[in-house]
Amino acid sequence: MSLLVTLGRSAALALLLATLPAVADVTPSDAQRKVAVEVAESLRFGHYADVTLDDAWSQRAQARYLDILDGQRAFLLERDVAAFGDLETGIDEALLEGDLARPFALYQRYHERAESRYEWLLERLDAGVDFSFDSDMRLELERDDAPWAEQESTLDELWTKRLKNAALTLTISEQQPAEIETNLRQRYEGQLSRLRQTNAEDVFGLFMAAVTGSIDPHSEYLSPRQGESFDIQMRLSLEGIGALLQADGEYVKVSSLVAGGPAERDGALQPADRIVGVGQEDEEIVNVVGMRLDDVVDMIRGPKGSEVRLEVVPAQAVDMTRTTVVDITRDTVDLEDQAAKSEVVEITRDDGIHRLGVIEIPTFYVDFDAWQAGEEDYRSTTRDVAKEVERLKGEGVEGIVLDLRNNGGGALQEANSLIGLFIDR
């Protein structure tokens, strides 16, 4: 069993932070340079808007990039921003030529400032938190339009107030001083740990978010990993074990199981269990304590019929060394909770009881791969809703209501074709 599993929570995280690289390696890859050029061409010639990548656009893109990195003006100094003033007129050339050195260098500067700040906060916690709240100190909560600080001492004062405010908030929730210090330490250690796990793909995604977001609120760059997640949402299925995971400190915790999925059928994995190791087939189990959640998810997903081995700390376990190994065979998992579904609602009025059908549509989905391959039985929102309409008509409803309140969007073609079920043009 690995050392991180047998250590206590605080000691394990301290060891993890010590072993992580102090500064992320954020060198752009050749593939990312190529993608940058392709994105530039797509914006110029494939966007609905008339996009011109010039100095005026560069100014907007640079401002958005800074907002994404440090929107609250809490890490970077005025001289840091000034040092990258060339990007205000140079992001267009950087994108068109695939030269990402300067945008990546700006992230590097932010990374160094943020890492130094979290270490500063942990040092303040080591010195002890002042739990007296009788001063007239004031904290500006929204700093989107605040000027960049000229001196580091200005940010020291800001973060001193933020630390004090965090302690006050926990005090109001009736936590004791020792508990407050522990919670704050875990908070900043977690933020520092996640910062140090930043990779080049993350940085490229941040920069591309600034590039596309500067055009309009609806243009977005999806990384390969985000693109895969989008495809899963569109086809409402994936190949894996059918467990929804979440980060819990340095651990990965099972938040819920997908009904009818492999994990639920197996019965060995339960909600609130913590996954501390992942192995493929007969390979050695790899410790995943402190690992990024998305990396752990990638390790657990896999082709239908293959086996994954999970080292698990049961939810009720107090001793973190009491682990068990669970073997689960991956299968196709249907995400039915995101599919269109209907019910009949009875409403009482003066003239009697009226039966109405309500169809809830959480998202506009379509299996793009199956559709493009010409398959006849591909799944889509329109097809599923059409079945629900026929079912409700068979139950004699007087009318149908479409519930789109929690619908976050999806495939535009499905939004269009769905309306065709109810109007003729």
PDB file of C-alpha atoms in Angstrom, residues 125-404:
ATOM      1  CA  LEU A 125      -2.106  30.473   9.399  1.00  0.00           C
ATOM      2  CA  ASP A 126       1.056  29.009  10.927  1.00  0.00           C
ATOM      3  CA  ALA A 127       1.513  32.294  12.811  1.00  0.00           C
ATOM      4  CA  GLY A 128      -2.065  32.099  14.130  1.00  0.00           C
ATOM      5  CA  VAL A 129      -5.314  33.781  13.137  1.00  0.00           C
ATOM      6  CA  ASP A 130      -6.567  36.878  14.948  1.00  0.00           C
ATOM      7  CA  PHE A 131     -10.145  36.160  16.036  1.00  0.00           C
ATOM      8  CA  SER A 132     -10.955  39.686  17.223  1.00  0.00           C
ATOM      9  CA  PHE A 133     -13.496  41.395  14.986  1.00  0.00           C
ATOM     10  CA  ASP A 134     -13.985  44.778  16.657  1.00  0.00           C
ATOM     11  CA  SER A 135     -12.197  47.006  14.138  1.00  0.00           C
ATOM     12  CA  ASP A 136     -13.735  49.190  11.411  1.00  0.00           C
ATOM     13  CA  MET A 137     -11.854  47.268   8.693  1.00  0.00           C
ATOM     14  CA  ARG A 138     -13.665  47.192   5.341  1.00  0.00           C
ATOM     15  CA  LEU A 139     -13.223  44.643   2.532  1.00  0.00           C
ATOM     16  CA  GLU A 140     -14.070  45.342  -1.092  1.00  0.00           C
ATOM     17  CA  LEU A 141     -15.742  42.155  -2.290  1.00  0.00           C
ATOM     18  CA  GLU A 142     -16.178  42.935  -5.990  1.00  0.00           C
ATOM     19  CA  ARG A 143     -12.911  44.090  -7.566  1.00  0.00           C
ATOM     20  CA  ASP A 144     -13.626  43.601 -11.277  1.00  0.00           C
ATOM     21  CA  ASP A 145     -12.973  47.284 -11.973  1.00  0.00           C
ATOM     22  CA  ALA A 146     -10.286  47.815  -9.330  1.00  0.00           C
ATOM     23  CA  PRO A 147      -6.899  49.101 -10.543  1.00  0.00           C
ATOM     24  CA  TRP A 148      -3.943  46.737 -10.494  1.00  0.00           C
ATOM     25  CA  ALA A 149      -1.952  47.046  -7.271  1.00  0.00           C
ATOM     26  CA  GLU A 150       1.333  48.910  -7.615  1.00  0.00           C
ATOM     27  CA  GLN A 151       3.001  47.298  -4.587  1.00  0.00           C
ATOM     28  CA  GLU A 152       2.905  43.794  -3.177  1.00  0.00           C
ATOM     29  CA  SER A 153       2.184  45.329   0.228  1.00  0.00           C
ATOM     30  CA  THR A 154      -1.185  46.475  -1.171  1.00  0.00           C
ATOM     31  CA  LEU A 155      -2.083  42.882  -1.992  1.00  0.00           C
ATOM     32  CA  ASP A 156      -0.782  41.777   1.413  1.00  0.00           C
ATOM     33  CA  GLU A 157      -3.324  44.123   2.982  1.00  0.00           C
ATOM     34  CA  LEU A 158      -6.091  42.840   0.695  1.00  0.00           C
ATOM     35  CA  TRP A 159      -5.372  39.198   1.511  1.00  0.00           C
ATOM     36  CA  THR A 160      -5.075  39.951   5.224  1.00  0.00           C
ATOM     37  CA  LYS A 161      -8.634  41.284   5.043  1.00  0.00           C
ATOM     38  CA  ARG A 162      -9.752  38.299   2.995  1.00  0.00           C
ATOM     39  CA  LEU A 163      -8.245  35.900   5.533  1.00  0.00           C
ATOM     40  CA  LYS A 164      -9.931  37.812   8.356  1.00  0.00           C
ATOM     41  CA  ASN A 165     -13.248  37.762   6.496  1.00  0.00           C
ATOM     42  CA  ALA A 166     -12.967  34.009   5.901  1.00  0.00           C
ATOM     43  CA  ALA A 167     -12.347  33.473   9.605  1.00  0.00           C
ATOM     44  CA  LEU A 168     -15.284  35.722  10.492  1.00  0.00           C
ATOM     45  CA  THR A 169     -17.608  33.819   8.150  1.00  0.00           C
ATOM     46  CA  LEU A 170     -16.695  30.501   9.781  1.00  0.00           C
ATOM     47  CA  THR A 171     -17.007  32.064  13.241  1.00  0.00           C
ATOM     48  CA  ILE A 172     -20.539  33.186  12.431  1.00  0.00           C
ATOM     49  CA  SER A 173     -21.332  29.579  11.495  1.00  0.00           C
ATOM     50  CA  GLU A 174     -20.360  28.684  15.091  1.00  0.00           C
ATOM     51  CA  GLN A 175     -17.068  26.944  14.350  1.00  0.00           C
ATOM     52  CA  GLN A 176     -14.381  26.968  17.023  1.00  0.00           C
ATOM     53  CA  PRO A 177     -10.950  28.641  16.421  1.00  0.00           C
ATOM     54  CA  ALA A 178      -9.068  25.335  16.032  1.00  0.00           C
ATOM     55  CA  GLU A 179     -11.679  24.069  13.585  1.00  0.00           C
ATOM     56  CA  ILE A 180     -11.571  27.335  11.648  1.00  0.00           C
ATOM     57  CA  GLU A 181      -7.790  27.188  11.267  1.00  0.00           C
ATOM     58  CA  THR A 182      -8.011  23.572  10.087  1.00  0.00           C
ATOM     59  CA  ASN A 183     -10.700  24.402   7.506  1.00  0.00           C
ATOM     60  CA  LEU A 184      -8.815  27.421   6.200  1.00  0.00           C
ATOM     61  CA  ARG A 185      -5.602  25.442   5.950  1.00  0.00           C
ATOM     62  CA  GLN A 186      -7.337  22.711   3.977  1.00  0.00           C
ATOM     63  CA  ARG A 187      -8.903  25.340   1.726  1.00  0.00           C
ATOM     64  CA  TYR A 188      -5.618  27.036   0.803  1.00  0.00           C
ATOM     65  CA  GLU A 189      -3.649  23.781   0.622  1.00  0.00           C
ATOM     66  CA  GLY A 190      -6.279  22.467  -1.775  1.00  0.00           C
ATOM     67  CA  GLN A 191      -6.092  25.576  -3.940  1.00  0.00           C
ATOM     68  CA  LEU A 192      -2.308  25.385  -3.996  1.00  0.00           C
ATOM     69  CA  SER A 193      -2.403  21.692  -4.861  1.00  0.00           C
ATOM     70  CA  ARG A 194      -4.812  22.253  -7.769  1.00  0.00           C
ATOM     71  CA  LEU A 195      -2.722  25.191  -9.012  1.00  0.00           C
ATOM     72  CA  ARG A 196       0.424  23.082  -9.064  1.00  0.00           C
ATOM     73  CA  GLN A 197      -1.313  20.406 -11.124  1.00  0.00           C
ATOM     74  CA  THR A 198      -2.017  22.838 -13.964  1.00  0.00           C
ATOM     75  CA  ASN A 199      -0.752  21.535 -17.301  1.00  0.00           C
ATOM     76  CA  ALA A 200      -0.207  23.009 -20.763  1.00  0.00           C
ATOM     77  CA  GLU A 201      -3.637  21.897 -21.969  1.00  0.00           C
ATOM     78  CA  ASP A 202      -5.251  23.832 -19.110  1.00  0.00           C
ATOM     79  CA  VAL A 203      -3.327  26.982 -20.001  1.00  0.00           C
ATOM     80  CA  PHE A 204      -4.139  26.632 -23.687  1.00  0.00           C
ATOM     81  CA  GLY A 205      -7.806  26.236 -22.773  1.00  0.00           C
ATOM     82  CA  LEU A 206      -7.749  29.432 -20.704  1.00  0.00           C
ATOM     83  CA  PHE A 207      -6.169  31.373 -23.538  1.00  0.00           C
ATOM     84  CA  MET A 208      -8.602  29.953 -26.108  1.00  0.00           C
ATOM     85  CA  ALA A 209     -11.494  30.855 -23.785  1.00  0.00           C
ATOM     86  CA  ALA A 210     -10.282  34.467 -23.921  1.00  0.00           C
ATOM     87  CA  VAL A 211      -9.896  34.314 -27.705  1.00  0.00           C
ATOM     88  CA  THR A 212     -13.345  32.893 -28.436  1.00  0.00           C
ATOM     89  CA  GLY A 213     -15.116  34.708 -25.604  1.00  0.00           C
ATOM     90  CA  SER A 214     -13.951  38.043 -26.971  1.00  0.00           C
ATOM     91  CA  ILE A 215     -16.146  37.460 -30.044  1.00  0.00           C
ATOM     92  CA  ASP A 216     -19.479  36.892 -28.281  1.00  0.00           C
ATOM     93  CA  PRO A 217     -20.816  35.036 -25.224  1.00  0.00           C
ATOM     94  CA  HIS A 218     -21.801  31.995 -27.293  1.00  0.00           C
ATOM     95  CA  SER A 219     -18.473  31.180 -28.956  1.00  0.00           C
ATOM     96  CA  GLU A 220     -16.446  28.668 -26.983  1.00  0.00           C
ATOM     97  CA  TYR A 221     -13.368  26.514 -27.417  1.00  0.00           C
ATOM     98  CA  LEU A 222     -13.658  22.900 -26.246  1.00  0.00           C
ATOM     99  CA  SER A 223     -10.485  21.028 -25.391  1.00  0.00           C
ATOM    100  CA  PRO A 224     -10.284  17.359 -26.460  1.00  0.00           C
ATOM    101  CA  ARG A 225     -11.375  16.326 -22.965  1.00  0.00           C
ATOM    102  CA  GLN A 226     -14.245  18.830 -22.952  1.00  0.00           C
ATOM    103  CA  GLY A 227     -15.194  17.739 -26.452  1.00  0.00           C
ATOM    104  CA  GLU A 228     -15.442  14.140 -25.284  1.00  0.00           C
ATOM    105  CA  SER A 229     -17.648  15.197 -22.370  1.00  0.00           C
ATOM    106  CA  PHE A 230     -19.842  17.174 -24.779  1.00  0.00           C
ATOM    107  CA  ASP A 231     -20.223  14.122 -27.032  1.00  0.00           C
ATOM    108  CA  ILE A 232     -21.242  12.046 -24.000  1.00  0.00           C
ATOM    109  CA  GLN A 233     -23.886  14.625 -23.098  1.00  0.00           C
ATOM    110  CA  MET A 234     -25.183  14.647 -26.664  1.00  0.00           C
ATOM    111  CA  ARG A 235     -25.528  10.875 -27.070  1.00  0.00           C
ATOM    112  CA  LEU A 236     -26.586  10.324 -23.431  1.00  0.00           C
ATOM    113  CA  SER A 237     -24.259   7.368 -23.032  1.00  0.00           C
ATOM    114  CA  LEU A 238     -20.680   6.497 -22.206  1.00  0.00           C
ATOM    115  CA  GLU A 239     -18.548   3.427 -21.649  1.00  0.00           C
ATOM    116  CA  GLY A 240     -17.457   3.137 -18.044  1.00  0.00           C
ATOM    117  CA  ILE A 241     -18.687   1.996 -14.641  1.00  0.00           C
ATOM    118  CA  GLY A 242     -21.605   4.381 -14.127  1.00  0.00           C
ATOM    119  CA  ALA A 243     -20.403   6.309 -11.086  1.00  0.00           C
ATOM    120  CA  LEU A 244     -20.500  10.076 -10.664  1.00  0.00           C
ATOM    121  CA  LEU A 245     -17.347  11.269  -8.911  1.00  0.00           C
ATOM    122  CA  GLN A 246     -16.411  14.475  -7.088  1.00  0.00           C
ATOM    123  CA  ALA A 247     -13.293  15.867  -5.471  1.00  0.00           C
ATOM    124  CA  ASP A 248     -13.202  15.634  -1.677  1.00  0.00           C
ATOM    125  CA  GLY A 249      -9.990  17.278  -0.532  1.00  0.00           C
ATOM    126  CA  GLU A 250      -7.159  15.138  -1.884  1.00  0.00           C
ATOM    127  CA  TYR A 251      -9.526  12.217  -2.392  1.00  0.00           C
ATOM    128  CA  VAL A 252     -11.978  11.267  -5.151  1.00  0.00           C
ATOM    129  CA  LYS A 253     -15.377  10.422  -3.718  1.00  0.00           C
ATOM    130  CA  VAL A 254     -18.328   8.601  -5.276  1.00  0.00           C
ATOM    131  CA  SER A 255     -21.205  11.081  -5.239  1.00  0.00           C
ATOM    132  CA  SER A 256     -23.826   8.770  -6.777  1.00  0.00           C
ATOM    133  CA  LEU A 257     -24.297   5.714  -8.965  1.00  0.00           C
ATOM    134  CA  VAL A 258     -26.094   5.714 -12.321  1.00  0.00           C
ATOM    135  CA  ALA A 259     -29.218   3.559 -12.120  1.00  0.00           C
ATOM    136  CA  GLY A 260     -28.667   0.295 -13.945  1.00  0.00           C
ATOM    137  CA  GLY A 261     -24.948   0.950 -14.494  1.00  0.00           C
ATOM    138  CA  PRO A 262     -22.174  -1.597 -13.882  1.00  0.00           C
ATOM    139  CA  ALA A 263     -21.239  -0.163 -10.477  1.00  0.00           C
ATOM    140  CA  GLU A 264     -24.809  -0.308  -9.198  1.00  0.00           C
ATOM    141  CA  ARG A 265     -25.344  -3.827 -10.573  1.00  0.00           C
ATOM    142  CA  ASP A 266     -22.105  -5.013  -8.975  1.00  0.00           C
ATOM    143  CA  GLY A 267     -23.091  -3.584  -5.591  1.00  0.00           C
ATOM    144  CA  ALA A 268     -19.542  -3.363  -4.240  1.00  0.00           C
ATOM    145  CA  LEU A 269     -19.190   0.411  -4.752  1.00  0.00           C
ATOM    146  CA  GLN A 270     -21.380   2.763  -2.722  1.00  0.00           C
ATOM    147  CA  PRO A 271     -21.998   6.539  -2.598  1.00  0.00           C
ATOM    148  CA  ALA A 272     -19.479   8.377  -0.363  1.00  0.00           C
ATOM    149  CA  ASP A 273     -16.825   5.669  -0.885  1.00  0.00           C
ATOM    150  CA  ARG A 274     -13.395   7.177  -1.551  1.00  0.00           C
ATOM    151  CA  ILE A 275     -11.281   5.883  -4.430  1.00  0.00           C
ATOM    152  CA  VAL A 276      -7.572   5.854  -3.564  1.00  0.00           C
ATOM    153  CA  GLY A 277      -6.221   3.637  -6.369  1.00  0.00           C
ATOM    154  CA  VAL A 278      -7.086   2.623  -9.946  1.00  0.00           C
ATOM    155  CA  GLY A 279      -5.741  -0.347 -11.930  1.00  0.00           C
ATOM    156  CA  GLN A 280      -6.390  -1.632 -15.438  1.00  0.00           C
ATOM    157  CA  GLU A 281      -7.133  -5.366 -15.861  1.00  0.00           C
ATOM    158  CA  ASP A 282      -4.170  -7.214 -14.294  1.00  0.00           C
ATOM    159  CA  GLU A 283      -1.908  -4.160 -14.067  1.00  0.00           C
ATOM    160  CA  GLU A 284      -0.677  -2.758 -10.769  1.00  0.00           C
ATOM    161  CA  ILE A 285      -3.035  -0.354  -9.006  1.00  0.00           C
ATOM    162  CA  VAL A 286      -1.913   3.271  -9.280  1.00  0.00           C
ATOM    163  CA  ASN A 287      -2.352   5.548  -6.263  1.00  0.00           C
ATOM    164  CA  VAL A 288      -4.643   8.484  -7.123  1.00  0.00           C
ATOM    165  CA  VAL A 289      -4.667  10.401  -3.831  1.00  0.00           C
ATOM    166  CA  GLY A 290      -4.135  14.078  -4.680  1.00  0.00           C
ATOM    167  CA  MET A 291      -4.586  13.455  -8.403  1.00  0.00           C
ATOM    168  CA  ARG A 292      -6.798  15.715 -10.508  1.00  0.00           C
ATOM    169  CA  LEU A 293     -10.397  14.550 -10.693  1.00  0.00           C
ATOM    170  CA  ASP A 294     -10.510  14.590 -14.497  1.00  0.00           C
ATOM    171  CA  ASP A 295      -7.371  12.432 -14.679  1.00  0.00           C
ATOM    172  CA  VAL A 296      -8.918   9.876 -12.316  1.00  0.00           C
ATOM    173  CA  VAL A 297     -12.119   9.870 -14.396  1.00  0.00           C
ATOM    174  CA  ASP A 298     -10.071   9.171 -17.545  1.00  0.00           C
ATOM    175  CA  MET A 299      -8.383   6.218 -15.809  1.00  0.00           C
ATOM    176  CA  ILE A 300     -11.719   4.727 -14.734  1.00  0.00           C
ATOM    177  CA  ARG A 301     -13.443   5.121 -18.102  1.00  0.00           C
ATOM    178  CA  GLY A 302     -12.651   2.571 -20.764  1.00  0.00           C
ATOM    179  CA  PRO A 303     -14.057   0.341 -23.500  1.00  0.00           C
ATOM    180  CA  LYS A 304     -17.062  -1.869 -22.895  1.00  0.00           C
ATOM    181  CA  GLY A 305     -16.122  -5.319 -21.632  1.00  0.00           C
ATOM    182  CA  SER A 306     -12.787  -4.286 -20.102  1.00  0.00           C
ATOM    183  CA  GLU A 307     -12.172  -4.456 -16.357  1.00  0.00           C
ATOM    184  CA  VAL A 308     -11.083  -1.745 -13.950  1.00  0.00           C
ATOM    185  CA  ARG A 309      -9.823  -2.365 -10.417  1.00  0.00           C
ATOM    186  CA  LEU A 310     -10.556   0.249  -7.762  1.00  0.00           C
ATOM    187  CA  GLU A 311      -8.905   0.470  -4.356  1.00  0.00           C
ATOM    188  CA  VAL A 312     -11.614   1.931  -2.147  1.00  0.00           C
ATOM    189  CA  VAL A 313     -11.965   3.276   1.376  1.00  0.00           C
ATOM    190  CA  PRO A 314     -15.582   2.493   2.368  1.00  0.00           C
ATOM    191  CA  ALA A 315     -17.740   5.475   3.336  1.00  0.00           C
ATOM    192  CA  GLN A 316     -18.148   4.326   6.924  1.00  0.00           C
ATOM    193  CA  ALA A 317     -14.432   3.610   7.459  1.00  0.00           C
ATOM    194  CA  VAL A 318     -12.615   5.713  10.048  1.00  0.00           C
ATOM    195  CA  ASP A 319      -9.199   4.207   9.400  1.00  0.00           C
ATOM    196  CA  MET A 320      -7.998   5.305   5.928  1.00  0.00           C
ATOM    197  CA  THR A 321      -5.750   2.229   5.709  1.00  0.00           C
ATOM    198  CA  ARG A 322      -8.800  -0.076   5.642  1.00  0.00           C
ATOM    199  CA  THR A 323      -9.117  -0.392   1.893  1.00  0.00           C
ATOM    200  CA  THR A 324     -10.797  -2.960  -0.307  1.00  0.00           C
ATOM    201  CA  VAL A 325     -10.272  -3.733  -3.995  1.00  0.00           C
ATOM    202  CA  VAL A 326     -13.342  -3.722  -6.235  1.00  0.00           C
ATOM    203  CA  ASP A 327     -13.298  -5.254  -9.731  1.00  0.00           C
ATOM    204  CA  ILE A 328     -15.895  -3.826 -12.136  1.00  0.00           C
ATOM    205  CA  THR A 329     -16.424  -4.709 -15.782  1.00  0.00           C
ATOM    206  CA  ARG A 330     -17.096  -1.602 -17.842  1.00  0.00           C
ATOM    207  CA  ASP A 331     -20.256  -1.390 -19.911  1.00  0.00           C
ATOM    208  CA  THR A 332     -22.354   1.125 -21.826  1.00  0.00           C
ATOM    209  CA  VAL A 333     -23.987   3.492 -19.359  1.00  0.00           C
ATOM    210  CA  ASP A 334     -27.164   5.303 -20.396  1.00  0.00           C
ATOM    211  CA  LEU A 335     -27.605   8.738 -18.840  1.00  0.00           C
ATOM    212  CA  GLU A 336     -31.386   8.565 -18.709  1.00  0.00           C
ATOM    213  CA  ASP A 337     -31.691  11.377 -16.183  1.00  0.00           C
ATOM    214  CA  GLN A 338     -30.794  13.788 -19.015  1.00  0.00           C
ATOM    215  CA  ALA A 339     -33.336  12.340 -21.451  1.00  0.00           C
ATOM    216  CA  ALA A 340     -36.765  13.795 -22.195  1.00  0.00           C
ATOM    217  CA  LYS A 341     -39.461  12.356 -19.929  1.00  0.00           C
ATOM    218  CA  SER A 342     -43.122  13.040 -19.314  1.00  0.00           C
ATOM    219  CA  GLU A 343     -45.863  12.792 -16.723  1.00  0.00           C
ATOM    220  CA  VAL A 344     -49.574  13.469 -16.496  1.00  0.00           C
ATOM    221  CA  VAL A 345     -50.630  16.218 -14.100  1.00  0.00           C
ATOM    222  CA  GLU A 346     -54.217  16.633 -12.935  1.00  0.00           C
ATOM    223  CA  ILE A 347     -55.371  20.190 -12.246  1.00  0.00           C
ATOM    224  CA  THR A 348     -58.623  20.956 -10.483  1.00  0.00           C
ATOM    225  CA  ARG A 349     -60.632  23.933 -11.727  1.00  0.00           C
ATOM    226  CA  ASP A 350     -64.221  25.110 -11.236  1.00  0.00           C
ATOM    227  CA  ASP A 351     -65.354  23.106 -14.239  1.00  0.00           C
ATOM    228  CA  GLY A 352     -63.690  19.897 -13.056  1.00  0.00           C
ATOM    229  CA  ILE A 353     -60.387  18.056 -13.333  1.00  0.00           C
ATOM    230  CA  HIS A 354     -58.140  18.667 -16.315  1.00  0.00           C
ATOM    231  CA  ARG A 355     -55.393  16.254 -17.378  1.00  0.00           C
ATOM    232  CA  LEU A 356     -52.270  17.874 -18.809  1.00  0.00           C
ATOM    233  CA  GLY A 357     -49.104  16.267 -20.068  1.00  0.00           C
ATOM    234  CA  VAL A 358     -45.779  17.770 -18.972  1.00  0.00           C
ATOM    235  CA  ILE A 359     -42.631  16.894 -20.930  1.00  0.00           C
ATOM    236  CA  GLU A 360     -39.377  17.799 -19.223  1.00  0.00           C
ATOM    237  CA  ILE A 361     -36.468  18.395 -21.620  1.00  0.00           C
ATOM    238  CA  PRO A 362     -33.187  18.850 -19.685  1.00  0.00           C
ATOM    239  CA  THR A 363     -31.068  19.368 -22.812  1.00  0.00           C
ATOM    240  CA  PHE A 364     -31.173  19.251 -26.624  1.00  0.00           C
ATOM    241  CA  TYR A 365     -29.227  16.093 -27.440  1.00  0.00           C
ATOM    242  CA  VAL A 366     -28.483  13.995 -30.508  1.00  0.00           C
ATOM    243  CA  ASP A 367     -26.035  11.172 -31.177  1.00  0.00           C
ATOM    244  CA  PHE A 368     -23.976  13.015 -33.805  1.00  0.00           C
ATOM    245  CA  ASP A 369     -21.858   9.991 -34.724  1.00  0.00           C
ATOM    246  CA  ALA A 370     -24.865   7.746 -35.338  1.00  0.00           C
ATOM    247  CA  TRP A 371     -26.701  10.502 -37.209  1.00  0.00           C
ATOM    248  CA  GLN A 372     -23.735  11.271 -39.463  1.00  0.00           C
ATOM    249  CA  ALA A 373     -23.222   7.546 -40.079  1.00  0.00           C
ATOM    250  CA  GLY A 374     -26.769   7.322 -41.424  1.00  0.00           C
ATOM    251  CA  GLU A 375     -28.104   5.009 -38.731  1.00  0.00           C
ATOM    252  CA  GLU A 376     -31.894   4.910 -38.719  1.00  0.00           C
ATOM    253  CA  ASP A 377     -32.439   4.472 -34.987  1.00  0.00           C
ATOM    254  CA  TYR A 378     -30.082   7.162 -33.667  1.00  0.00           C
ATOM    255  CA  ARG A 379     -31.203   8.885 -30.481  1.00  0.00           C
ATOM    256  CA  SER A 380     -32.260  12.513 -30.304  1.00  0.00           C
ATOM    257  CA  THR A 381     -34.421  14.907 -28.308  1.00  0.00           C
ATOM    258  CA  THR A 382     -36.951  15.222 -31.135  1.00  0.00           C
ATOM    259  CA  ARG A 383     -37.408  11.464 -31.456  1.00  0.00           C
ATOM    260  CA  ASP A 384     -37.768  10.944 -27.715  1.00  0.00           C
ATOM    261  CA  VAL A 385     -40.214  13.835 -27.355  1.00  0.00           C
ATOM    262  CA  ALA A 386     -42.270  12.523 -30.301  1.00  0.00           C
ATOM    263  CA  LYS A 387     -42.650   9.206 -28.442  1.00  0.00           C
ATOM    264  CA  GLU A 388     -43.687  11.025 -25.263  1.00  0.00           C
ATOM    265  CA  VAL A 389     -46.256  13.080 -27.203  1.00  0.00           C
ATOM    266  CA  GLU A 390     -47.833   9.939 -28.628  1.00  0.00           C
ATOM    267  CA  ARG A 391     -47.890   8.312 -25.203  1.00  0.00           C
ATOM    268  CA  LEU A 392     -49.540  11.347 -23.620  1.00  0.00           C
ATOM    269  CA  LYS A 393     -52.114  11.567 -26.415  1.00  0.00           C
ATOM    270  CA  GLY A 394     -52.905   7.926 -25.746  1.00  0.00           C
ATOM    271  CA  GLU A 395     -53.619   8.836 -22.132  1.00  0.00           C
ATOM    272  CA  GLY A 396     -56.146  11.440 -23.210  1.00  0.00           C
ATOM    273  CA  VAL A 397     -54.478  14.652 -22.056  1.00  0.00           C
ATOM    274  CA  GLU A 398     -56.095  17.963 -22.978  1.00  0.00           C
ATOM    275  CA  GLY A 399     -52.816  19.728 -23.658  1.00  0.00           C
ATOM    276  CA  ILE A 400     -49.066  19.412 -23.367  1.00  0.00           C
ATOM    277  CA  VAL A 401     -46.576  21.690 -21.592  1.00  0.00           C
ATOM    278  CA  LEU A 402     -42.866  21.641 -22.460  1.00  0.00           C
ATOM    279  CA  ASP A 403     -40.733  22.192 -19.358  1.00  0.00           C
ATOM    280  CA  LEU A 404     -37.486  23.886 -20.448  1.00  0.00           C
TER     281      LEU A 404
END
